[in-house]
C-alpha cells in the first residue's frame, strides 16, 4: 500500500544504457532518451539492475539546500508547539492545584486572574510565532517537494497551519472574554464550535505533509529510511485511540462516582455536573490519565522531531565519488 505513495520509477535505456526516470503515473507512456534519442515506454515498476550512466539527481541541488533550511525552520516550529503545549498543561495543573478543578472547569481564576492572563498572552504569541515559522518552513520545502511531485501536499500543510491557528483563536474566545460556561451566549458557543472544527481541519490537513516526507525519504534516503514516518503514524493513531478511550472512561467513572457518593447531586438532563461533589479518587484517576496522555504525547512529539531530522539528513547533497 505504501508503495503506491512512491512516485518515481527508475529504468535504463535498452539502447544505450542511460539511466532514466519517470513518474509512476506515467507508466506505459513513451519517453525519449536524452542520450541517444531512443523512444522507451515508461515501465510500471523499478528496474532492479544498475544503469551504465547514472540519471540526473532526483532533487536538484538548489531544492536540496532550500529543503534543508525549511526542515530546520519546521523543527523550530515543532519545538515551539511542544513549548506551547507544555506551558498550557503547566498552567492548568497550577490553576487546579491553587483553586481546585471545579474552578478550572468554571473558568474562574479567582485572585490569579492577572497571572493567567499573562500565560494566555504568552500562549498566543507562541501561536503566532510558531505558525509564521512553519509557514516559511513549508514554503522553503516546496522546490524539493516539486521534484517528487508532492507540491500540493506542502501547500495543503501550509494553509492548514493558518486554519489551525485561526481555529485555536476562535476556540479561546470565551476564555479570553473571561465568561463563565453558564454566562456564555449561544452565539459565542456556536463560534467556539466552528473554532473547534476549523482547528481539527487544520490539524488533519497538516498531516498531509507526511506524504511529502515519505516520498522524499524513499527517493533520497537509504533502504528503510522511511520507517520513522510509518512508526510516527502508528504511534499517533495509538495516541488518538487511547485518548478517546481515556476520555470516555473518565467521564463514565466520574458519573458513576457522583451517583454513588452523592445521589442527590446527580444532575437532571441538561444540567451541568456538579464537579465539587466528585470524590478524591475521581480526581486521582483524572490526574493519572492526564499523566499517561501527556507522556504519550511527548513520545509522539519526539518521534516527529526524529522524522524531521531524518528528512533533513536525506536532503544532504550526494557525496562526489
Ligand atoms: Zn539511450
mmCIF file of C-alpha atoms and ligand atoms in Angstrom:
data_model
loop_
_atom_site.group_PDB
_atom_site.id
_atom_site.type_symbol
_atom_site.label_atom_id
_atom_site.label_comp_id
_atom_site.label_asym_id
_atom_site.label_seq_id
_atom_site.Cartn_x
_atom_site.Cartn_y
_atom_site.Cartn_z
ATOM 1 C CA UNK A 1 0.000 0.000 0.000
ATOM 2 C CA UNK A 2 2.821 2.366 0.982
ATOM 3 C CA UNK A 3 4.491 1.522 -2.335
ATOM 4 C CA UNK A 4 1.720 3.409 -4.126
ATOM 5 C CA UNK A 5 2.989 6.598 -2.440
ATOM 6 C CA UNK A 6 6.410 6.423 -4.168
ATOM 7 C CA UNK A 7 6.144 8.472 -7.305
ATOM 8 C CA UNK A 8 9.279 7.868 -9.356
ATOM 9 C CA UNK A 9 10.354 4.748 -11.254
ATOM 10 C CA UNK A 10 13.916 4.376 -12.484
ATOM 11 C CA UNK A 11 14.821 2.379 -15.557
ATOM 12 C CA UNK A 12 17.545 2.155 -18.198
ATOM 13 C CA UNK A 13 17.508 2.920 -21.896
ATOM 14 C CA UNK A 14 17.750 -0.532 -23.575
ATOM 15 C CA UNK A 15 19.657 1.039 -26.473
ATOM 16 C CA UNK A 16 22.498 2.946 -24.709
ATOM 17 C CA UNK A 17 22.135 2.047 -21.005
ATOM 18 C CA UNK A 18 21.495 5.623 -19.823
ATOM 19 C CA UNK A 19 19.630 5.952 -16.529
ATOM 20 C CA UNK A 20 16.134 7.407 -16.837
ATOM 21 C CA UNK A 21 13.299 8.146 -14.500
ATOM 22 C CA UNK A 22 9.602 8.756 -14.917
ATOM 23 C CA UNK A 23 6.560 9.301 -12.787
ATOM 24 C CA UNK A 24 4.747 6.124 -11.764
ATOM 25 C CA UNK A 25 1.581 7.779 -13.011
ATOM 26 C CA UNK A 26 3.177 7.994 -16.491
ATOM 27 C CA UNK A 27 3.687 4.186 -16.625
ATOM 28 C CA UNK A 28 3.032 2.977 -20.171
ATOM 29 C CA UNK A 29 3.641 6.372 -21.822
ATOM 30 C CA UNK A 30 6.634 6.919 -24.104
ATOM 31 C CA UNK A 31 9.758 8.929 -23.164
ATOM 32 C CA UNK A 32 12.696 9.901 -25.359
ATOM 33 C CA UNK A 33 16.200 9.011 -24.121
ATOM 34 C CA UNK A 34 18.158 12.215 -23.578
ATOM 35 C CA UNK A 35 21.383 10.471 -24.604
ATOM 36 C CA UNK A 36 20.545 8.540 -27.761
ATOM 37 C CA UNK A 37 17.041 9.668 -28.677
ATOM 38 C CA UNK A 38 15.526 6.175 -28.454
ATOM 39 C CA UNK A 39 11.795 6.083 -27.609
ATOM 40 C CA UNK A 40 11.182 4.000 -24.487
ATOM 41 C CA UNK A 41 7.973 3.034 -22.728
ATOM 42 C CA UNK A 42 7.991 4.054 -19.011
ATOM 43 C CA UNK A 43 7.734 0.804 -17.013
ATOM 44 C CA UNK A 44 5.212 0.297 -14.203
ATOM 45 C CA UNK A 45 7.928 -0.605 -11.702
ATOM 46 C CA UNK A 46 11.588 -0.041 -10.955
ATOM 47 C CA UNK A 47 14.264 -1.924 -12.940
ATOM 48 C CA UNK A 48 16.325 -3.976 -10.500
ATOM 49 C CA UNK A 49 19.681 -3.521 -12.283
ATOM 50 C CA UNK A 50 22.229 -0.670 -12.357
ATOM 51 C CA UNK A 51 22.392 1.544 -15.436
ATOM 52 C CA UNK A 52 25.676 2.291 -17.241
ATOM 53 C CA UNK A 53 25.136 6.046 -16.992
ATOM 54 C CA UNK A 54 23.509 7.477 -13.849
ATOM 55 C CA UNK A 55 20.489 9.705 -14.419
ATOM 56 C CA UNK A 56 20.091 13.261 -13.173
ATOM 57 C CA UNK A 57 19.608 13.672 -9.386
ATOM 58 C CA UNK A 58 16.020 13.218 -8.226
ATOM 59 C CA UNK A 59 16.053 16.579 -6.419
ATOM 60 C CA UNK A 60 18.122 19.457 -7.883
ATOM 61 C CA UNK A 61 20.917 20.815 -5.568
ATOM 62 C CA UNK A 62 19.178 24.189 -5.086
ATOM 63 C CA UNK A 63 15.987 22.464 -3.938
ATOM 64 C CA UNK A 64 18.041 20.313 -1.522
ATOM 65 C CA UNK A 65 19.516 23.434 0.128
ATOM 66 C CA UNK A 66 16.100 25.135 0.381
ATOM 67 C CA UNK A 67 14.572 21.958 1.774
ATOM 68 C CA UNK A 68 17.242 21.667 4.485
ATOM 69 C CA UNK A 69 16.597 25.270 5.512
ATOM 70 C CA UNK A 70 12.845 24.601 5.521
ATOM 71 C CA UNK A 71 13.275 21.465 7.638
ATOM 72 C CA UNK A 72 15.310 23.410 10.218
ATOM 73 C CA UNK A 73 12.520 26.014 10.442
ATOM 74 C CA UNK A 74 9.923 23.254 10.769
ATOM 75 C CA UNK A 75 11.937 21.623 13.590
ATOM 76 C CA UNK A 76 11.947 25.006 15.354
ATOM 77 C CA UNK A 77 8.190 25.400 14.768
ATOM 78 C CA UNK A 78 7.581 21.887 16.104
ATOM 79 C CA UNK A 79 9.643 22.647 19.231
ATOM 80 C CA UNK A 80 7.565 25.799 19.761
ATOM 81 C CA UNK A 81 4.373 23.703 19.559
ATOM 82 C CA UNK A 82 5.761 21.457 22.314
ATOM 83 C CA UNK A 83 6.730 24.514 24.425
ATOM 84 C CA UNK A 84 3.234 25.968 23.913
ATOM 85 C CA UNK A 85 1.581 22.676 24.911
ATOM 86 C CA UNK A 86 3.794 22.324 27.990
ATOM 87 C CA UNK A 87 3.005 25.895 29.057
ATOM 88 C CA UNK A 88 -0.743 25.298 28.809
ATOM 89 C CA UNK A 89 -0.616 21.972 30.659
ATOM 90 C CA UNK A 90 1.568 23.560 33.394
ATOM 91 C CA UNK A 91 -0.872 26.499 33.698
ATOM 92 C CA UNK A 92 -3.867 24.139 34.094
ATOM 93 C CA UNK A 93 -2.058 21.985 36.673
ATOM 94 C CA UNK A 94 -1.068 25.123 38.636
ATOM 95 C CA UNK A 95 -4.600 26.511 38.396
ATOM 96 C CA UNK A 96 -6.116 23.205 39.568
ATOM 97 C CA UNK A 97 -3.596 22.997 42.425
ATOM 98 C CA UNK A 98 -4.274 26.588 43.560
ATOM 99 C CA UNK A 99 -8.040 26.751 43.121
ATOM 100 C CA UNK A 100 -9.267 23.189 42.549
ATOM 101 C CA UNK A 101 -10.509 21.599 39.316
ATOM 102 C CA UNK A 102 -14.126 22.797 39.670
ATOM 103 C CA UNK A 103 -12.869 26.404 39.360
ATOM 104 C CA UNK A 104 -10.861 25.472 36.243
ATOM 105 C CA UNK A 105 -13.976 23.939 34.662
ATOM 106 C CA UNK A 106 -15.936 27.073 35.579
ATOM 107 C CA UNK A 107 -13.175 29.264 34.077
ATOM 108 C CA UNK A 108 -12.813 31.087 37.365
ATOM 109 C CA UNK A 109 -9.166 32.054 38.009
ATOM 110 C CA UNK A 110 -10.076 33.779 41.271
ATOM 111 C CA UNK A 111 -7.280 36.031 42.564
ATOM 112 C CA UNK A 112 -4.831 34.635 39.936
ATOM 113 C CA UNK A 113 -6.507 36.415 37.042
ATOM 114 C CA UNK A 114 -3.503 38.572 36.063
ATOM 115 C CA UNK A 115 -1.141 35.588 36.172
ATOM 116 C CA UNK A 116 -3.367 33.532 33.895
ATOM 117 C CA UNK A 117 -3.923 36.427 31.506
ATOM 118 C CA UNK A 118 -0.117 36.645 31.161
ATOM 119 C CA UNK A 119 0.006 32.902 30.397
ATOM 120 C CA UNK A 120 -2.723 33.258 27.718
ATOM 121 C CA UNK A 121 -0.856 36.205 26.179
ATOM 122 C CA UNK A 122 2.390 34.176 26.041
ATOM 123 C CA UNK A 123 0.441 31.276 24.556
ATOM 124 C CA UNK A 124 -0.979 33.442 21.774
ATOM 125 C CA UNK A 125 2.427 34.990 20.995
ATOM 126 C CA UNK A 126 3.890 31.461 20.754
ATOM 127 C CA UNK A 127 0.989 30.515 18.471
ATOM 128 C CA UNK A 128 1.713 33.445 16.141
ATOM 129 C CA UNK A 129 5.495 32.808 16.031
ATOM 130 C CA UNK A 130 5.027 29.049 15.586
ATOM 131 C CA UNK A 131 2.546 29.496 12.725
ATOM 132 C CA UNK A 132 4.803 32.031 10.976
ATOM 133 C CA UNK A 133 7.895 29.828 11.298
ATOM 134 C CA UNK A 134 6.017 26.786 9.959
ATOM 135 C CA UNK A 135 4.525 28.778 7.062
ATOM 136 C CA UNK A 136 8.034 29.846 5.996
ATOM 137 C CA UNK A 137 9.439 26.357 6.569
ATOM 138 C CA UNK A 138 6.843 24.703 4.332
ATOM 139 C CA UNK A 139 7.380 27.379 1.694
ATOM 140 C CA UNK A 140 11.106 26.586 1.558
ATOM 141 C CA UNK A 141 10.351 22.861 1.127
ATOM 142 C CA UNK A 142 8.229 23.444 -1.978
ATOM 143 C CA UNK A 143 11.030 23.056 -4.554
ATOM 144 C CA UNK A 144 12.149 19.721 -3.072
ATOM 145 C CA UNK A 145 8.531 18.561 -2.911
ATOM 146 C CA UNK A 146 8.039 19.606 -6.537
ATOM 147 C CA UNK A 147 10.812 17.175 -7.567
ATOM 148 C CA UNK A 148 8.873 14.271 -6.023
ATOM 149 C CA UNK A 149 5.538 15.544 -7.376
ATOM 150 C CA UNK A 150 4.131 16.447 -3.947
ATOM 151 C CA UNK A 151 3.956 20.225 -4.050
ATOM 152 C CA UNK A 152 0.166 20.139 -3.492
ATOM 153 C CA UNK A 153 0.655 18.394 -0.145
ATOM 154 C CA UNK A 154 3.071 21.136 1.007
ATOM 155 C CA UNK A 155 0.583 23.854 0.042
ATOM 156 C CA UNK A 156 -2.136 21.975 1.926
ATOM 157 C CA UNK A 157 0.085 21.783 5.046
ATOM 158 C CA UNK A 158 0.920 25.482 4.790
ATOM 159 C CA UNK A 159 -2.686 26.639 4.703
ATOM 160 C CA UNK A 160 -3.605 24.081 7.351
ATOM 161 C CA UNK A 161 -1.204 25.883 9.730
ATOM 162 C CA UNK A 162 -3.206 29.106 9.219
ATOM 163 C CA UNK A 163 -6.504 27.265 9.653
ATOM 164 C CA UNK A 164 -5.289 25.619 12.873
ATOM 165 C CA UNK A 165 -4.159 28.966 14.332
ATOM 166 C CA UNK A 166 -7.453 30.638 13.414
ATOM 167 C CA UNK A 167 -9.497 27.787 14.940
ATOM 168 C CA UNK A 168 -7.421 27.951 18.131
ATOM 169 C CA UNK A 169 -8.092 31.693 18.472
ATOM 170 C CA UNK A 170 -11.828 31.180 17.925
ATOM 171 C CA UNK A 171 -12.000 28.344 20.473
ATOM 172 C CA UNK A 172 -10.144 30.533 23.016
ATOM 173 C CA UNK A 173 -12.683 33.371 22.734
ATOM 174 C CA UNK A 174 -14.759 32.680 25.898
ATOM 175 C CA UNK A 175 -11.585 32.120 27.934
ATOM 176 C CA UNK A 176 -10.165 35.427 26.784
ATOM 177 C CA UNK A 177 -13.512 37.138 27.419
ATOM 178 C CA UNK A 178 -13.446 35.515 30.888
ATOM 179 C CA UNK A 179 -17.063 34.484 30.534
ATOM 180 C CA UNK A 180 -18.169 31.508 32.648
ATOM 181 C CA UNK A 181 -19.689 28.465 30.862
ATOM 182 C CA UNK A 182 -23.183 29.383 32.072
ATOM 183 C CA UNK A 183 -22.901 33.030 31.017
ATOM 184 C CA UNK A 184 -21.547 32.283 27.532
ATOM 185 C CA UNK A 185 -24.136 33.301 24.935
ATOM 186 C CA UNK A 186 -25.311 30.717 22.363
ATOM 187 C CA UNK A 187 -23.737 32.850 19.633
ATOM 188 C CA UNK A 188 -20.293 32.633 21.271
ATOM 189 C CA UNK A 189 -20.825 28.896 21.871
ATOM 190 C CA UNK A 190 -21.538 28.400 18.151
ATOM 191 C CA UNK A 191 -18.452 30.488 17.312
ATOM 192 C CA UNK A 192 -16.364 28.232 19.598
ATOM 193 C CA UNK A 193 -17.781 25.099 17.927
ATOM 194 C CA UNK A 194 -16.813 26.447 14.490
ATOM 195 C CA UNK A 195 -13.371 27.178 16.001
ATOM 196 C CA UNK A 196 -13.018 23.557 17.156
ATOM 197 C CA UNK A 197 -13.964 22.224 13.716
ATOM 198 C CA UNK A 198 -11.579 24.673 11.987
ATOM 199 C CA UNK A 199 -8.766 23.686 14.366
ATOM 200 C CA UNK A 200 -9.417 19.980 13.733
ATOM 201 C CA UNK A 201 -9.489 20.502 9.940
ATOM 202 C CA UNK A 202 -6.151 22.336 10.137
ATOM 203 C CA UNK A 203 -4.638 19.596 12.288
ATOM 204 C CA UNK A 204 -5.744 16.849 9.868
ATOM 205 C CA UNK A 205 -4.652 18.863 6.819
ATOM 206 C CA UNK A 206 -1.157 19.311 8.191
ATOM 207 C CA UNK A 207 -0.784 15.513 8.396
ATOM 208 C CA UNK A 208 -0.728 15.581 4.563
ATOM 209 C CA UNK A 209 2.922 16.662 4.803
ATOM 210 C CA UNK A 210 3.744 13.067 5.817
ATOM 211 C CA UNK A 211 3.197 12.054 2.167
ATOM 212 C CA UNK A 212 5.959 14.501 1.173
ATOM 213 C CA UNK A 213 8.348 13.236 3.865
ATOM 214 C CA UNK A 214 7.662 9.643 2.845
ATOM 215 C CA UNK A 215 8.282 10.357 -0.842
ATOM 216 C CA UNK A 216 11.484 12.324 -0.171
ATOM 217 C CA UNK A 217 12.823 9.600 2.119
ATOM 218 C CA UNK A 218 12.068 6.745 -0.306
ATOM 219 C CA UNK A 219 13.554 8.763 -3.157
ATOM 220 C CA UNK A 220 16.690 10.083 -1.434
ATOM 221 C CA UNK A 221 17.248 8.019 1.686
ATOM 222 C CA UNK A 222 18.766 4.585 2.058
ATOM 223 C CA UNK A 223 16.585 1.470 2.370
ATOM 224 C CA UNK A 224 14.319 1.617 5.391
ATOM 225 C CA UNK A 225 14.797 5.361 5.876
ATOM 226 C CA UNK A 226 11.057 5.961 5.608
ATOM 227 C CA UNK A 227 10.360 3.632 8.570
ATOM 228 C CA UNK A 228 10.215 6.553 11.089
ATOM 229 C CA UNK A 229 7.265 8.009 9.159
ATOM 230 C CA UNK A 230 5.317 4.734 9.480
ATOM 231 C CA UNK A 231 6.272 4.492 13.166
ATOM 232 C CA UNK A 232 5.089 8.065 13.787
ATOM 233 C CA UNK A 233 1.746 7.337 12.093
ATOM 234 C CA UNK A 234 1.298 4.169 14.207
ATOM 235 C CA UNK A 235 2.057 5.994 17.478
ATOM 236 C CA UNK A 236 -0.217 8.913 16.577
ATOM 237 C CA UNK A 237 -3.074 6.511 15.820
ATOM 238 C CA UNK A 238 -2.374 4.812 19.175
ATOM 239 C CA UNK A 239 -2.460 8.171 20.956
ATOM 240 C CA UNK A 240 -5.778 9.171 19.370
ATOM 241 C CA UNK A 241 -7.380 5.802 20.278
ATOM 242 C CA UNK A 242 -6.010 5.866 23.850
ATOM 243 C CA UNK A 243 -7.106 9.477 24.337
ATOM 244 C CA UNK A 244 -10.666 8.809 23.185
ATOM 245 C CA UNK A 245 -10.874 5.649 25.320
ATOM 246 C CA UNK A 246 -9.478 7.541 28.349
ATOM 247 C CA UNK A 247 -11.859 10.471 27.959
ATOM 248 C CA UNK A 248 -14.982 8.294 27.743
ATOM 249 C CA UNK A 249 -13.755 6.045 30.576
ATOM 250 C CA UNK A 250 -13.099 9.071 32.812
ATOM 251 C CA UNK A 251 -16.469 10.641 32.024
ATOM 252 C CA UNK A 252 -18.256 7.349 32.784
ATOM 253 C CA UNK A 253 -16.338 6.803 36.040
ATOM 254 C CA UNK A 254 -16.995 10.368 37.215
ATOM 255 C CA UNK A 255 -20.730 9.994 36.607
ATOM 256 C CA UNK A 256 -20.805 6.624 38.429
ATOM 257 C CA UNK A 257 -18.804 8.090 41.349
ATOM 258 C CA UNK A 258 -21.152 11.090 41.519
ATOM 259 C CA UNK A 259 -24.198 8.800 41.650
ATOM 260 C CA UNK A 260 -22.673 6.604 44.383
ATOM 261 C CA UNK A 261 -21.200 9.303 46.611
ATOM 262 C CA UNK A 262 -23.889 11.946 46.345
ATOM 263 C CA UNK A 263 -27.110 10.654 44.745
ATOM 264 C CA UNK A 264 -28.805 13.997 45.407
ATOM 265 C CA UNK A 265 -26.135 15.721 43.310
ATOM 266 C CA UNK A 266 -26.886 13.627 40.249
ATOM 267 C CA UNK A 267 -27.903 16.235 37.697
ATOM 268 C CA UNK A 268 -31.132 16.095 35.790
ATOM 269 C CA UNK A 269 -30.976 16.038 31.989
ATOM 270 C CA UNK A 270 -29.411 19.172 30.567
ATOM 271 C CA UNK A 271 -27.932 20.322 33.888
ATOM 272 C CA UNK A 272 -24.155 20.500 34.211
ATOM 273 C CA UNK A 273 -22.415 18.012 36.501
ATOM 274 C CA UNK A 274 -21.566 19.373 39.946
ATOM 275 C CA UNK A 275 -17.827 18.778 39.919
ATOM 276 C CA UNK A 276 -17.468 19.948 43.516
ATOM 277 C CA UNK A 277 -19.167 16.695 44.548
ATOM 278 C CA UNK A 278 -16.604 14.440 42.789
ATOM 279 C CA UNK A 279 -14.717 12.429 45.443
ATOM 280 C CA UNK A 280 -10.940 12.459 45.640
ATOM 281 C CA UNK A 281 -10.471 9.081 43.905
ATOM 282 C CA UNK A 282 -12.195 10.556 40.862
ATOM 283 C CA UNK A 283 -9.600 13.316 40.650
ATOM 284 C CA UNK A 284 -6.745 10.838 41.238
ATOM 285 C CA UNK A 285 -7.979 8.937 38.213
ATOM 286 C CA UNK A 286 -8.196 12.137 36.127
ATOM 287 C CA UNK A 287 -4.633 13.052 37.187
ATOM 288 C CA UNK A 288 -3.311 9.555 36.381
ATOM 289 C CA UNK A 289 -4.855 9.554 32.912
ATOM 290 C CA UNK A 290 -3.560 13.084 32.241
ATOM 291 C CA UNK A 291 -0.013 11.969 33.097
ATOM 292 C CA UNK A 292 -0.394 8.925 30.816
ATOM 293 C CA UNK A 293 -1.663 11.027 27.889
ATOM 294 C CA UNK A 294 0.993 13.723 28.403
ATOM 295 C CA UNK A 295 3.748 11.079 28.320
ATOM 296 C CA UNK A 296 2.207 9.534 25.203
ATOM 297 C CA UNK A 297 2.033 12.992 23.595
ATOM 298 C CA UNK A 298 5.689 13.697 24.361
ATOM 299 C CA UNK A 299 6.736 10.357 22.801
ATOM 300 C CA UNK A 300 4.791 11.236 19.626
ATOM 301 C CA UNK A 301 6.329 14.750 19.585
ATOM 302 C CA UNK A 302 9.838 13.264 19.930
ATOM 303 C CA UNK A 303 9.127 10.851 17.077
ATOM 304 C CA UNK A 304 8.010 13.627 14.755
ATOM 305 C CA UNK A 305 11.175 15.504 15.607
ATOM 306 C CA UNK A 306 13.079 12.334 14.545
ATOM 307 C CA UNK A 307 11.169 12.248 11.236
ATOM 308 C CA UNK A 308 12.110 15.889 10.505
ATOM 309 C CA UNK A 309 15.793 15.201 11.322
ATOM 310 C CA UNK A 310 15.767 12.122 9.093
ATOM 311 C CA UNK A 311 14.315 14.066 6.138
ATOM 312 C CA UNK A 312 16.798 16.902 6.699
ATOM 313 C CA UNK A 313 19.660 14.364 6.605
ATOM 314 C CA UNK A 314 18.324 12.770 3.401
ATOM 315 C CA UNK A 315 18.411 16.226 1.740
ATOM 316 C CA UNK A 316 22.230 16.386 2.070
ATOM 317 C CA UNK A 317 23.880 16.674 -1.349
ATOM 318 C CA UNK A 318 25.232 13.295 -2.562
ATOM 319 C CA UNK A 319 28.973 12.900 -1.873
ATOM 320 C CA UNK A 320 31.042 13.154 -5.070
ATOM 321 C CA UNK A 321 32.901 9.948 -5.871
HETATM 322 ZN ZN1 LIG B 1 19.522 5.782 -24.873
#
